[in-house]
Amino acid sequence: MIHIASAGVADLEKLIDLEDRLFPVDRLSSRQLRYLLTRANGFVLKAEQLGRLVGTMVLLKRKRSGKLRIYSLGVALEARKQGIARELLRHAETTASACGCSMLTLEVCEHNQAAIKLYRMSGFSPVGRKDNYYEDGCTALQMKKTLNLEDVP
């Protein structure tokens, strides 16, 4: 069973460990994660399974914006293909609705076909590209999903 909840400062070490295992480049530092957990205008969600941290998602919101940005989403290798990323995306929609946002946006490396497939299946559409967006030079595919706020739980 997957449990999704807001992460807190007490989760910082586990979040950093997962971040280091998931992302060879463009990782969030301990300082950045602490800021996101305590002061940023956003949300850090965690996915736990049997008491272990198996996924995380960072959502950012600009003041007076109707968009919520999925800044980061990751699931531990050993926990993939169990619906955890889809569940995190559902929580992103619920969070967006609670914030009065009608759109989710994200960037994904154009070579990450598994993530692009997941986002497309979840209702995201490509809207642009950002060349050399990532530290390793990968181009980002920009995607968005417009939400019907009446349909979001």
C-alpha positions as protocol buffer text, in pm:
chain_id: "A"
residue {
  index: 1
  type: MET
  ca { x: 0 y: 0 z: 0 }
}
residue {
  index: 2
  type: ILE
  ca { x: 123 y: 347 z: -92 }
}
residue {
  index: 3
  type: HIS
  ca { x: 87 y: 637 z: 150 }
}
residue {
  index: 4
  type: ILE
  ca { x: 125 y: 992 z: 13 }
}
residue {
  index: 5
  type: ALA
  ca { x: 173 y: 1281 z: 256 }
}
residue {
  index: 6
  type: SER
  ca { x: 344 y: 1616 z: 293 }
}
residue {
  index: 7
  type: ALA
  ca { x: 712 y: 1583 z: 375 }
}
residue {
  index: 8
  type: GLY
  ca { x: 868 y: 1771 z: 663 }
}
residue {
  index: 9
  type: VAL
  ca { x: 1212 y: 1863 z: 789 }
}
residue {
  index: 10
  type: ALA
  ca { x: 1224 y: 1530 z: 974 }
}
residue {
  index: 11
  type: ASP
  ca { x: 1226 y: 1362 z: 630 }
}
residue {
  index: 12
  type: LEU
  ca { x: 1522 y: 1566 z: 501 }
}
residue {
  index: 13
  type: GLU
  ca { x: 1792 y: 1296 z: 526 }
}
residue {
  index: 14
  type: LYS
  ca { x: 1573 y: 1034 z: 356 }
}
residue {
  index: 15
  type: LEU
  ca { x: 1476 y: 1283 z: 83 }
}
residue {
  index: 16
  type: ILE
  ca { x: 1841 y: 1367 z: 15 }
}
residue {
  index: 17
  type: ASP
  ca { x: 1931 y: 998 z: 0 }
}
residue {
  index: 18
  type: LEU
  ca { x: 1651 y: 931 z: -250 }
}
residue {
  index: 19
  type: GLU
  ca { x: 1741 y: 1241 z: -453 }
}
residue {
  index: 20
  type: ASP
  ca { x: 2103 y: 1122 z: -476 }
}
residue {
  index: 21
  type: ARG
  ca { x: 1995 y: 775 z: -589 }
}
residue {
  index: 22
  type: LEU
  ca { x: 1747 y: 903 z: -847 }
}
residue {
  index: 23
  type: PHE
  ca { x: 1918 y: 1190 z: -1021 }
}
residue {
  index: 24
  type: PRO
  ca { x: 2279 y: 1174 z: -1148 }
}
residue {
  index: 25
  type: VAL
  ca { x: 2258 y: 1546 z: -1240 }
}
residue {
  index: 26
  type: ASP
  ca { x: 2033 y: 1839 z: -1147 }
}
residue {
  index: 27
  type: ARG
  ca { x: 1988 y: 1712 z: -790 }
}
residue {
  index: 28
  type: LEU
  ca { x: 1842 y: 1926 z: -516 }
}
residue {
  index: 29
  type: SER
  ca { x: 2095 y: 2001 z: -243 }
}
residue {
  index: 30
  type: SER
  ca { x: 2027 y: 1963 z: 127 }
}
residue {
  index: 31
  type: ARG
  ca { x: 2002 y: 2341 z: 152 }
}
residue {
  index: 32
  type: GLN
  ca { x: 1754 y: 2363 z: -136 }
}
residue {
  index: 33
  type: LEU
  ca { x: 1539 y: 2084 z: 4 }
}
residue {
  index: 34
  type: ARG
  ca { x: 1536 y: 2242 z: 350 }
}
residue {
  index: 35
  type: TYR
  ca { x: 1421 y: 2570 z: 194 }
}
residue {
  index: 36
  type: LEU
  ca { x: 1149 y: 2391 z: -1 }
}
residue {
  index: 37
  type: LEU
  ca { x: 1032 y: 2216 z: 315 }
}
residue {
  index: 38
  type: THR
  ca { x: 1024 y: 2528 z: 530 }
}
residue {
  index: 39
  type: ARG
  ca { x: 989 y: 2851 z: 335 }
}
residue {
  index: 40
  type: ALA
  ca { x: 921 y: 2806 z: -33 }
}
residue {
  index: 41
  type: ASN
  ca { x: 587 y: 2875 z: -194 }
}
residue {
  index: 42
  type: GLY
  ca { x: 539 y: 2513 z: -279 }
}
residue {
  index: 43
  type: PHE
  ca { x: 495 y: 2161 z: -154 }
}
residue {
  index: 44
  type: VAL
  ca { x: 712 y: 1854 z: -107 }
}
residue {
  index: 45
  type: LEU
  ca { x: 518 y: 1529 z: -111 }
}
residue {
  index: 46
  type: LYS
  ca { x: 653 y: 1191 z: -12 }
}
residue {
  index: 47
  type: ALA
  ca { x: 538 y: 842 z: -105 }
}
residue {
  index: 48
  type: GLU
  ca { x: 595 y: 571 z: 153 }
}
residue {
  index: 49
  type: GLN
  ca { x: 549 y: 198 z: 124 }
}
residue {
  index: 50
  type: LEU
  ca { x: 589 y: -28 z: 426 }
}
residue {
  index: 51
  type: GLY
  ca { x: 742 y: 263 z: 615 }
}
residue {
  index: 52
  type: ARG
  ca { x: 1010 y: 329 z: 351 }
}
residue {
  index: 53
  type: LEU
  ca { x: 1041 y: 644 z: 141 }
}
residue {
  index: 54
  type: VAL
  ca { x: 994 y: 528 z: -219 }
}
residue {
  index: 55
  type: GLY
  ca { x: 895 y: 846 z: -401 }
}
residue {
  index: 56
  type: THR
  ca { x: 891 y: 1222 z: -386 }
}
residue {
  index: 57
  type: MET
  ca { x: 747 y: 1516 z: -576 }
}
residue {
  index: 58
  type: VAL
  ca { x: 821 y: 1888 z: -550 }
}
residue {
  index: 59
  type: LEU
  ca { x: 548 y: 2131 z: -655 }
}
residue {
  index: 60
  type: LEU
  ca { x: 609 y: 2504 z: -694 }
}
residue {
  index: 61
  type: LYS
  ca { x: 354 y: 2784 z: -715 }
}
residue {
  index: 62
  type: ARG
  ca { x: 410 y: 3146 z: -801 }
}
residue {
  index: 63
  type: LYS
  ca { x: 196 y: 3398 z: -621 }
}
residue {
  index: 64
  type: ARG
  ca { x: -107 y: 3508 z: -821 }
}
residue {
  index: 65
  type: SER
  ca { x: -55 y: 3230 z: -1076 }
}
residue {
  index: 66
  type: GLY
  ca { x: -311 y: 2974 z: -1186 }
}
residue {
  index: 67
  type: LYS
  ca { x: -34 y: 2723 z: -1257 }
}
residue {
  index: 68
  type: LEU
  ca { x: 128 y: 2468 z: -1030 }
}
residue {
  index: 69
  type: ARG
  ca { x: 465 y: 2344 z: -1154 }
}
residue {
  index: 70
  type: ILE
  ca { x: 585 y: 1990 z: -1102 }
}
residue {
  index: 71
  type: TYR
  ca { x: 949 y: 2071 z: -1039 }
}
residue {
  index: 72
  type: SER
  ca { x: 1061 y: 1719 z: -957 }
}
residue {
  index: 73
  type: LEU
  ca { x: 909 y: 1372 z: -943 }
}
residue {
  index: 74
  type: GLY
  ca { x: 1097 y: 1055 z: -868 }
}
residue {
  index: 75
  type: VAL
  ca { x: 1033 y: 697 z: -763 }
}
residue {
  index: 76
  type: ALA
  ca { x: 1299 y: 461 z: -626 }
}
residue {
  index: 77
  type: LEU
  ca { x: 1413 y: 200 z: -880 }
}
residue {
  index: 78
  type: GLU
  ca { x: 1298 y: -89 z: -663 }
}
residue {
  index: 79
  type: ALA
  ca { x: 946 y: 59 z: -633 }
}
residue {
  index: 80
  type: ARG
  ca { x: 876 y: 143 z: -997 }
}
residue {
  index: 81
  type: LYS
  ca { x: 587 y: 2 z: -1200 }
}
residue {
  index: 82
  type: GLN
  ca { x: 360 y: -4 z: -892 }
}
residue {
  index: 83
  type: GLY
  ca { x: 155 y: 308 z: -966 }
}
residue {
  index: 84
  type: ILE
  ca { x: 346 y: 536 z: -728 }
}
residue {
  index: 85
  type: ALA
  ca { x: 419 y: 806 z: -986 }
}
residue {
  index: 86
  type: ARG
  ca { x: 55 y: 803 z: -1102 }
}
residue {
  index: 87
  type: GLU
  ca { x: -57 y: 840 z: -740 }
}
residue {
  index: 88
  type: LEU
  ca { x: 181 y: 1133 z: -689 }
}
residue {
  index: 89
  type: LEU
  ca { x: 40 y: 1295 z: -1004 }
}
residue {
  index: 90
  type: ARG
  ca { x: -314 y: 1253 z: -867 }
}
residue {
  index: 91
  type: HIS
  ca { x: -202 y: 1428 z: -551 }
}
residue {
  index: 92
  type: ALA
  ca { x: -56 y: 1708 z: -763 }
}
residue {
  index: 93
  type: GLU
  ca { x: -400 y: 1760 z: -915 }
}
residue {
  index: 94
  type: THR
  ca { x: -564 y: 1766 z: -573 }
}
residue {
  index: 95
  type: THR
  ca { x: -304 y: 2012 z: -447 }
}
residue {
  index: 96
  type: ALA
  ca { x: -351 y: 2232 z: -753 }
}
residue {
  index: 97
  type: SER
  ca { x: -726 y: 2235 z: -698 }
}
residue {
  index: 98
  type: ALA
  ca { x: -682 y: 2328 z: -331 }
}
residue {
  index: 99
  type: CYS
  ca { x: -459 y: 2620 z: -440 }
}
residue {
  index: 100
  type: GLY
  ca { x: -708 y: 2737 z: -701 }
}
residue {
  index: 101
  type: CYS
  ca { x: -474 y: 2639 z: -986 }
}
residue {
  index: 102
  type: SER
  ca { x: -624 y: 2518 z: -1311 }
}
residue {
  index: 103
  type: MET
  ca { x: -303 y: 2402 z: -1478 }
}
residue {
  index: 104
  type: LEU
  ca { x: -10 y: 2173 z: -1403 }
}
residue {
  index: 105
  type: THR
  ca { x: 317 y: 2229 z: -1589 }
}
residue {
  index: 106
  type: LEU
  ca { x: 648 y: 2043 z: -1600 }
}
residue {
  index: 107
  type: GLU
  ca { x: 969 y: 1989 z: -1791 }
}
residue {
  index: 108
  type: VAL
  ca { x: 1106 y: 1646 z: -1872 }
}
residue {
  index: 109
  type: CYS
  ca { x: 1422 y: 1536 z: -2052 }
}
residue {
  index: 110
  type: GLU
  ca { x: 1327 y: 1456 z: -2410 }
}
residue {
  index: 111
  type: HIS
  ca { x: 1516 y: 1124 z: -2379 }
}
residue {
  index: 112
  type: ASN
  ca { x: 1312 y: 1006 z: -2079 }
}
residue {
  index: 113
  type: GLN
  ca { x: 1053 y: 815 z: -2279 }
}
residue {
  index: 114
  type: ALA
  ca { x: 910 y: 632 z: -1977 }
}
residue {
  index: 115
  type: ALA
  ca { x: 832 y: 962 z: -1801 }
}
residue {
  index: 116
  type: ILE
  ca { x: 693 y: 1119 z: -2119 }
}
residue {
  index: 117
  type: LYS
  ca { x: 464 y: 818 z: -2167 }
}
residue {
  index: 118
  type: LEU
  ca { x: 345 y: 845 z: -1805 }
}
residue {
  index: 119
  type: TYR
  ca { x: 272 y: 1217 z: -1842 }
}
residue {
  index: 120
  type: ARG
  ca { x: 88 y: 1168 z: -2173 }
}
residue {
  index: 121
  type: MET
  ca { x: -122 y: 888 z: -2021 }
}
residue {
  index: 122
  type: SER
  ca { x: -198 y: 1122 z: -1731 }
}
residue {
  index: 123
  type: GLY
  ca { x: -334 y: 1389 z: -1965 }
}
residue {
  index: 124
  type: PHE
  ca { x: -30 y: 1612 z: -2021 }
}
residue {
  index: 125
  type: SER
  ca { x: 40 y: 1757 z: -2364 }
}
residue {
  index: 126
  type: PRO
  ca { x: 369 y: 1887 z: -2503 }
}
residue {
  index: 127
  type: VAL
  ca { x: 373 y: 2266 z: -2544 }
}
residue {
  index: 128
  type: GLY
  ca { x: 737 y: 2351 z: -2616 }
}
residue {
  index: 129
  type: ARG
  ca { x: 1105 y: 2273 z: -2577 }
}
residue {
  index: 130
  type: LYS
  ca { x: 1397 y: 2423 z: -2387 }
}
residue {
  index: 131
  type: ASP
  ca { x: 1734 y: 2345 z: -2544 }
}
residue {
  index: 132
  type: ASN
  ca { x: 2025 y: 2261 z: -2310 }
}
residue {
  index: 133
  type: TYR
  ca { x: 1788 y: 2285 z: -2012 }
}
residue {
  index: 134
  type: TYR
  ca { x: 1951 y: 2022 z: -1796 }
}
residue {
  index: 135
  type: GLU
  ca { x: 2302 y: 2018 z: -1652 }
}
residue {
  index: 136
  type: ASP
  ca { x: 2400 y: 1736 z: -1889 }
}
residue {
  index: 137
  type: GLY
  ca { x: 2282 y: 1936 z: -2193 }
}
residue {
  index: 138
  type: CYS
  ca { x: 1956 y: 1746 z: -2246 }
}
residue {
  index: 139
  type: THR
  ca { x: 1670 y: 1937 z: -2405 }
}
residue {
  index: 140
  type: ALA
  ca { x: 1355 y: 1961 z: -2194 }
}
residue {
  index: 141
  type: LEU
  ca { x: 1013 y: 1891 z: -2331 }
}
residue {
  index: 142
  type: GLN
  ca { x: 765 y: 2133 z: -2172 }
}
residue {
  index: 143
  type: MET
  ca { x: 428 y: 1980 z: -2091 }
}
residue {
  index: 144
  type: LYS
  ca { x: 102 y: 2101 z: -1940 }
}
residue {
  index: 145
  type: LYS
  ca { x: -230 y: 1968 z: -1822 }
}
residue {
  index: 146
  type: THR
  ca { x: -536 y: 2187 z: -1790 }
}
residue {
  index: 147
  type: LEU
  ca { x: -754 y: 2079 z: -1499 }
}
residue {
  index: 148
  type: ASN
  ca { x: -1128 y: 2087 z: -1475 }
}
residue {
  index: 149
  type: LEU
  ca { x: -1142 y: 2184 z: -1108 }
}
residue {
  index: 150
  type: GLU
  ca { x: -1489 y: 2031 z: -1065 }
}
residue {
  index: 151
  type: ASP
  ca { x: -1348 y: 1688 z: -1157 }
}
residue {
  index: 152
  type: VAL
  ca { x: -1052 y: 1699 z: -916 }
}
residue {
  index: 153
  type: PRO
  ca { x: -1119 y: 1520 z: -585 }
}
